[in-house]
Amino acid sequence: MSANNLPPPSTVVGMLRDNGFNSVRLYAPDSDALAALAGTGIGVIVGAPNYVLPEMASSASAASAWVRANIAAHPDVSFRYITVGNEVAGSDTQYLVPAMENMHGALAAAGLGDAVKVTTAISQATIAVHVPPSAGEFADESKPFLLPVLQFLERTGAPLLANLYPYFVYTYKAAGDMDVSFMLFTAAGTVVQDGEYGYQNMFDASVDAVHAAVERLGVSGVDVVVSETGWPSAGGEEASVENARTYNQNLVSHVGKGTPRRPWKVETYVFSMFNENLKEAGVEQNWGLFYPSTDRVYPITFGK
């Protein structure tokens, strides 16, 4: 995380357990964090950071060494996914599938191929059309690299991870001039009617739009995991403690119900655990559920 004032991993893992979290995402392997997570039963997504992709893509032995050091060395950690890169863009996308293939092979060689899936996390910027969800489509510049990624996921049975932020859809006017209530799960009724399906919030619309975009590329059977979502408590338009609490509490209460097209639980990760003081000032420093002191930014009930 981009902060230099956070509590030690053992304290953070205690907070996860006390608040009913059953999964956590690490953007890079951290031996102390993984040691603290061992034996807890908390599911872990761990990232192979963007900067390692060129080496992972060109060297199967580098991927094997990474798996030995960061996965096999922690047998008591409940790993769920390895994310090969986060929001990879531009020329670096050429490394994605080769790196994923090598990572997949390394896991198989270590006897972990059935337990841990290899995937990547895409940016909301890859989605060109959000509403209506049935018209969901990836941006033209994203399609050439996403198609082989999706074909890999289809073949290996892994989900696509998507970082989805109704906050940015609202502030960037990515879906037109919609009321903030549609973003916060507080709209009084259907806002977007899409054939037989009615949408009362942008989260559901975005999830179903990603599914539609995947299918539009001719790929089926790939699930979507929301690997980041949240609302800032300060620093920008409609960024307030009350709106952050409203969004995240409603999110926690809602994801178990699924979307209009897929009425079953959406695996979802709230961003982020803490406010991060080394990020750019403004919105970027204010996504946390907790202050580094471990105090809550606002009251919220998670899994208990």
Coordinates of C-alpha atoms in Angstrom, one line a residue:
M1 CA 0.0 0.0 0.0
S2 CA 1.1 3.6 -0.6
A3 CA 1.5 4.6 3.0
N4 CA 4.3 4.7 5.6
N5 CA 2.2 4.8 8.8
L6 CA 0.2 1.6 8.8
P7 CA -0.2 -0.9 11.6
P8 CA 1.8 -4.1 11.5
P9 CA 0.4 -7.0 9.4
S10 CA -0.6 -9.0 12.6
T11 CA -2.8 -6.1 13.7
V12 CA -4.3 -5.7 10.3
V13 CA -5.2 -9.4 10.0
G14 CA -6.7 -9.2 13.5
M15 CA -8.9 -6.3 12.2
L16 CA -9.9 -8.4 9.2
R17 CA -11.0 -11.2 11.4
D18 CA -12.8 -9.0 13.9
N19 CA -14.8 -7.3 11.2
G20 CA -15.9 -10.5 9.4
F21 CA -13.8 -10.2 6.3
N22 CA -13.3 -13.6 4.6
S23 CA -11.1 -12.5 1.7
V24 CA -8.4 -9.9 1.1
R25 CA -6.4 -8.6 -1.8
L26 CA -2.7 -7.9 -1.7
Y27 CA -1.3 -6.0 -4.7
A28 CA 2.1 -7.6 -4.2
P29 CA 3.4 -10.4 -2.1
D30 CA 4.5 -9.4 1.3
S31 CA 6.1 -12.1 3.4
D32 CA 5.1 -10.6 6.8
A33 CA 1.5 -10.1 5.6
L34 CA 1.3 -13.7 4.2
A35 CA 2.8 -15.1 7.4
A36 CA 0.1 -13.3 9.4
L37 CA -2.6 -14.6 7.1
A38 CA -1.4 -18.2 7.4
G39 CA -3.9 -20.5 9.0
T40 CA -6.7 -17.9 9.2
G41 CA -8.8 -19.3 6.4
I42 CA -9.0 -15.8 4.9
G43 CA -8.9 -16.1 1.1
V44 CA -6.1 -14.2 -0.5
I45 CA -5.7 -12.6 -3.9
V46 CA -2.0 -11.8 -4.4
G47 CA -0.6 -9.7 -7.3
A48 CA 2.4 -10.1 -9.5
P49 CA 3.0 -6.4 -10.0
N50 CA 3.1 -4.8 -13.4
Y51 CA 6.9 -4.3 -13.3
V52 CA 7.6 -8.1 -13.2
L53 CA 5.5 -8.8 -16.3
P54 CA 8.3 -8.6 -18.9
E55 CA 10.4 -11.1 -17.0
M56 CA 7.4 -13.4 -16.3
A57 CA 6.5 -13.3 -19.9
S58 CA 9.9 -14.2 -21.2
S59 CA 11.0 -16.7 -18.6
A60 CA 9.1 -19.8 -17.4
S61 CA 11.9 -20.3 -14.8
A62 CA 11.3 -16.7 -13.5
A63 CA 7.6 -17.6 -13.0
S64 CA 8.5 -20.8 -11.3
A65 CA 10.8 -19.0 -8.9
W66 CA 8.1 -16.4 -8.2
V67 CA 5.6 -19.2 -7.3
R68 CA 8.1 -21.0 -5.1
A69 CA 9.0 -17.8 -3.2
N70 CA 5.5 -16.3 -2.9
I71 CA 3.0 -19.1 -3.1
A72 CA 4.5 -22.5 -2.3
A73 CA 6.5 -21.0 0.6
H74 CA 3.3 -20.2 2.3
P75 CA 1.3 -23.5 2.4
D76 CA -1.0 -22.4 5.1
V77 CA -2.3 -19.4 3.2
S78 CA -5.6 -19.8 1.5
F79 CA -4.7 -18.4 -1.9
R80 CA -7.5 -17.9 -4.3
Y81 CA -6.1 -16.0 -7.3
I82 CA -2.8 -14.6 -8.6
T83 CA -3.5 -11.4 -10.5
V84 CA -0.8 -11.0 -13.2
G85 CA -0.7 -7.2 -13.4
N86 CA -3.2 -4.6 -12.3
E87 CA -4.9 -2.3 -14.9
V88 CA -2.1 -3.1 -17.4
A89 CA -2.3 -0.7 -20.3
G90 CA -0.3 0.4 -23.4
S91 CA 2.6 -1.6 -24.7
D92 CA 2.8 -3.6 -21.5
T93 CA -0.3 -5.5 -22.5
Q94 CA 1.9 -7.6 -24.8
Y95 CA 3.3 -9.3 -21.8
L96 CA 0.0 -10.3 -20.2
V97 CA -0.9 -13.6 -21.7
P98 CA 2.6 -15.0 -21.9
A99 CA 3.1 -14.1 -18.3
M100 CA -0.2 -15.6 -17.3
E101 CA 0.7 -18.8 -19.3
N102 CA 4.0 -19.1 -17.5
M103 CA 2.5 -18.5 -14.1
H104 CA -0.2 -21.1 -14.8
G105 CA 2.4 -23.6 -15.8
A106 CA 4.5 -22.8 -12.7
L107 CA 1.5 -23.4 -10.4
A108 CA 0.7 -26.7 -12.2
A109 CA 4.3 -27.8 -11.8
A110 CA 4.1 -27.0 -8.1
G111 CA 0.9 -29.1 -7.7
L112 CA -1.2 -26.0 -7.1
G113 CA -2.9 -25.6 -10.5
D114 CA -6.3 -26.7 -9.2
A115 CA -6.3 -24.6 -6.1
V116 CA -5.0 -21.2 -7.4
K117 CA -6.3 -19.5 -10.5
V118 CA -4.3 -17.1 -12.6
T119 CA -6.0 -13.9 -13.8
T120 CA -5.6 -10.2 -14.2
A121 CA -7.5 -7.1 -13.1
I122 CA -8.8 -4.7 -15.7
S123 CA -9.5 -0.9 -15.3
Q124 CA -12.9 0.6 -15.6
A125 CA -11.3 2.6 -18.5
T126 CA -11.4 -0.6 -20.6
I127 CA -15.2 -0.4 -20.7
A128 CA -16.6 2.0 -23.3
V129 CA -20.4 1.4 -22.8
H130 CA -21.9 1.0 -19.3
V131 CA -25.6 1.6 -20.0
P132 CA -27.7 -0.1 -21.0
P133 CA -25.9 -3.1 -19.6
S134 CA -26.9 -5.3 -22.6
A135 CA -24.9 -2.9 -24.8
G136 CA -21.8 -3.3 -22.6
E137 CA -18.7 -3.1 -24.8
F138 CA -14.9 -2.8 -24.3
A139 CA -13.1 0.2 -25.7
D140 CA -11.7 -0.4 -29.2
E141 CA -8.1 0.0 -28.0
S142 CA -8.7 -2.7 -25.3
K143 CA -10.3 -5.4 -27.4
P144 CA -7.0 -6.7 -29.1
F145 CA -5.3 -7.5 -25.8
L146 CA -8.4 -8.5 -23.8
L147 CA -9.6 -11.2 -26.3
P148 CA -6.6 -13.5 -25.7
V149 CA -6.8 -12.8 -22.0
L150 CA -10.4 -13.8 -21.9
Q151 CA -9.7 -16.9 -24.0
F152 CA -7.0 -17.9 -21.5
L153 CA -9.5 -17.4 -18.6
E154 CA -12.1 -19.4 -20.5
R155 CA -9.7 -22.3 -21.0
T156 CA -8.4 -22.4 -17.5
G157 CA -11.7 -21.7 -15.7
A158 CA -10.5 -18.5 -14.0
P159 CA -12.6 -15.4 -13.5
L160 CA -11.9 -11.9 -14.9
L161 CA -11.1 -9.4 -12.2
A162 CA -12.6 -5.9 -12.8
N163 CA -12.0 -2.7 -10.9
L164 CA -15.4 -1.0 -11.0
Y165 CA -16.1 2.4 -9.5
P166 CA -19.6 4.0 -9.8
Y167 CA -17.9 7.0 -8.3
F168 CA -15.8 7.6 -11.4
V169 CA -18.7 6.7 -13.7
Y170 CA -20.5 9.6 -12.0
T171 CA -17.7 12.1 -11.8
Y172 CA -16.4 11.5 -15.3
K173 CA -20.0 11.5 -16.6
A174 CA -19.2 8.1 -18.3
A175 CA -22.9 7.2 -18.4
G176 CA -24.3 10.6 -19.0
D177 CA -25.7 13.0 -16.4
M178 CA -27.1 10.5 -13.9
D179 CA -28.2 11.3 -10.3
V180 CA -25.8 10.4 -7.6
S181 CA -28.6 8.2 -6.0
F182 CA -28.1 5.7 -8.8
M183 CA -24.5 5.4 -7.8
L184 CA -25.1 5.1 -4.0
F185 CA -27.8 2.3 -4.2
T186 CA -30.4 4.9 -3.0
A187 CA -32.5 5.4 -6.1
A188 CA -36.2 5.1 -5.3
G189 CA -36.9 2.9 -8.3
T190 CA -35.7 1.7 -11.7
V191 CA -33.4 4.2 -13.4
V192 CA -32.3 2.1 -16.4
Q193 CA -34.7 -0.2 -18.0
D194 CA -32.9 -2.7 -20.2
G195 CA -35.4 -5.0 -21.9
E196 CA -37.0 -7.1 -19.2
Y197 CA -34.4 -6.0 -16.6
G198 CA -34.6 -3.0 -14.4
Y199 CA -31.5 -1.4 -12.8
Q200 CA -31.6 0.7 -9.6
N201 CA -27.9 1.1 -9.2
M202 CA -24.8 1.5 -11.3
F203 CA -22.9 -1.3 -9.6
D204 CA -25.3 -3.9 -11.0
A205 CA -25.3 -2.1 -14.4
S206 CA -21.4 -2.2 -14.5
V207 CA -21.1 -5.8 -13.6
D208 CA -23.6 -6.9 -16.2
A209 CA -22.0 -4.5 -18.8
V210 CA -18.7 -6.3 -18.3
H211 CA -20.4 -9.7 -18.8
A212 CA -22.0 -8.3 -22.0
A213 CA -18.7 -7.0 -23.2
V214 CA -17.0 -10.3 -22.6
E215 CA -19.7 -12.2 -24.5
R216 CA -19.5 -9.6 -27.3
L217 CA -16.0 -10.8 -27.9
G218 CA -17.3 -14.3 -28.4
V219 CA -16.2 -15.6 -25.0
S220 CA -18.6 -17.4 -22.6
G221 CA -18.3 -19.0 -19.2
V222 CA -16.0 -16.4 -17.7
D223 CA -17.2 -15.1 -14.3
V224 CA -16.5 -11.5 -13.2
V225 CA -15.1 -10.7 -9.8
V226 CA -15.2 -7.1 -8.7
S227 CA -11.6 -6.7 -7.5
E228 CA -12.0 -3.0 -6.4
T229 CA -14.9 -0.8 -5.6
G230 CA -15.6 1.9 -3.1
W231 CA -16.3 5.5 -2.5
P232 CA -14.0 8.3 -1.2
S233 CA -14.7 10.0 2.1
A234 CA -13.1 13.4 1.1
G235 CA -11.2 15.2 -1.6
G236 CA -13.5 15.5 -4.5
E237 CA -17.0 15.9 -6.0
E238 CA -19.6 14.0 -3.8
A239 CA -16.8 12.6 -1.8
S240 CA -17.9 12.7 1.8
V241 CA -18.0 10.5 4.9
E242 CA -21.7 10.1 4.6
N243 CA -21.6 9.1 0.9
A244 CA -18.7 6.7 1.5
R245 CA -20.6 5.0 4.3
T246 CA -23.8 4.9 2.3
Y247 CA -22.1 3.3 -0.7
N248 CA -20.1 0.8 1.1
Q249 CA -22.8 -0.3 3.6
N250 CA -25.3 -0.7 0.8
L251 CA -22.7 -2.5 -1.3
V252 CA -22.0 -5.0 1.5
S253 CA -25.8 -5.6 2.0
H254 CA -26.4 -5.9 -1.8
V255 CA -23.7 -8.1 -3.4
G256 CA -25.2 -11.3 -2.0
K257 CA -28.3 -10.7 -4.1
G258 CA -26.5 -10.5 -7.4
T259 CA -27.5 -8.5 -10.4
P260 CA -30.7 -8.4 -12.4
R261 CA -29.2 -10.8 -15.0
R262 CA -27.3 -12.9 -12.6
P263 CA -29.2 -13.1 -9.3
W264 CA -26.4 -14.8 -7.3
K265 CA -23.6 -13.5 -5.1
V266 CA -21.0 -11.2 -6.8
E267 CA -17.6 -11.7 -5.3
T268 CA -16.5 -8.2 -4.4
Y269 CA -13.6 -6.4 -2.7
V270 CA -13.9 -3.0 -1.1
F271 CA -11.1 -0.6 -1.8
S272 CA -9.4 0.1 0.5
M273 CA -8.6 -1.0 4.0
F274 CA -6.8 2.2 5.0
N275 CA -6.4 5.8 4.0
E276 CA -3.0 6.0 2.3
N277 CA -0.9 9.0 3.0
L278 CA 1.6 8.6 0.2
K279 CA -0.9 8.7 -2.6
E280 CA -1.8 11.9 -4.5
A281 CA -3.5 14.4 -2.3
G282 CA -7.3 14.6 -2.6
V283 CA -9.6 11.7 -3.5
E284 CA -6.7 9.2 -3.8
Q285 CA -5.9 9.5 -0.1
N286 CA -9.4 9.0 1.1
W287 CA -10.7 5.5 0.1
G288 CA -10.0 3.8 3.4
L289 CA -12.5 2.1 5.7
F290 CA -10.0 2.8 8.5
Y291 CA -7.5 5.4 9.5
P292 CA -3.9 4.1 10.1
S293 CA -4.7 4.5 13.8
T294 CA -7.1 1.5 13.2
D295 CA -10.1 3.8 14.0
R296 CA -13.0 3.5 11.6
V297 CA -13.5 6.4 9.1
Y298 CA -17.3 5.8 9.6
P299 CA -19.5 3.1 11.2
I300 CA -20.1 0.1 8.9
T301 CA -21.1 -3.5 9.4
F302 CA -19.3 -6.0 7.3
G303 CA -19.8 -9.7 7.9
K304 CA -20.8 -9.8 11.5

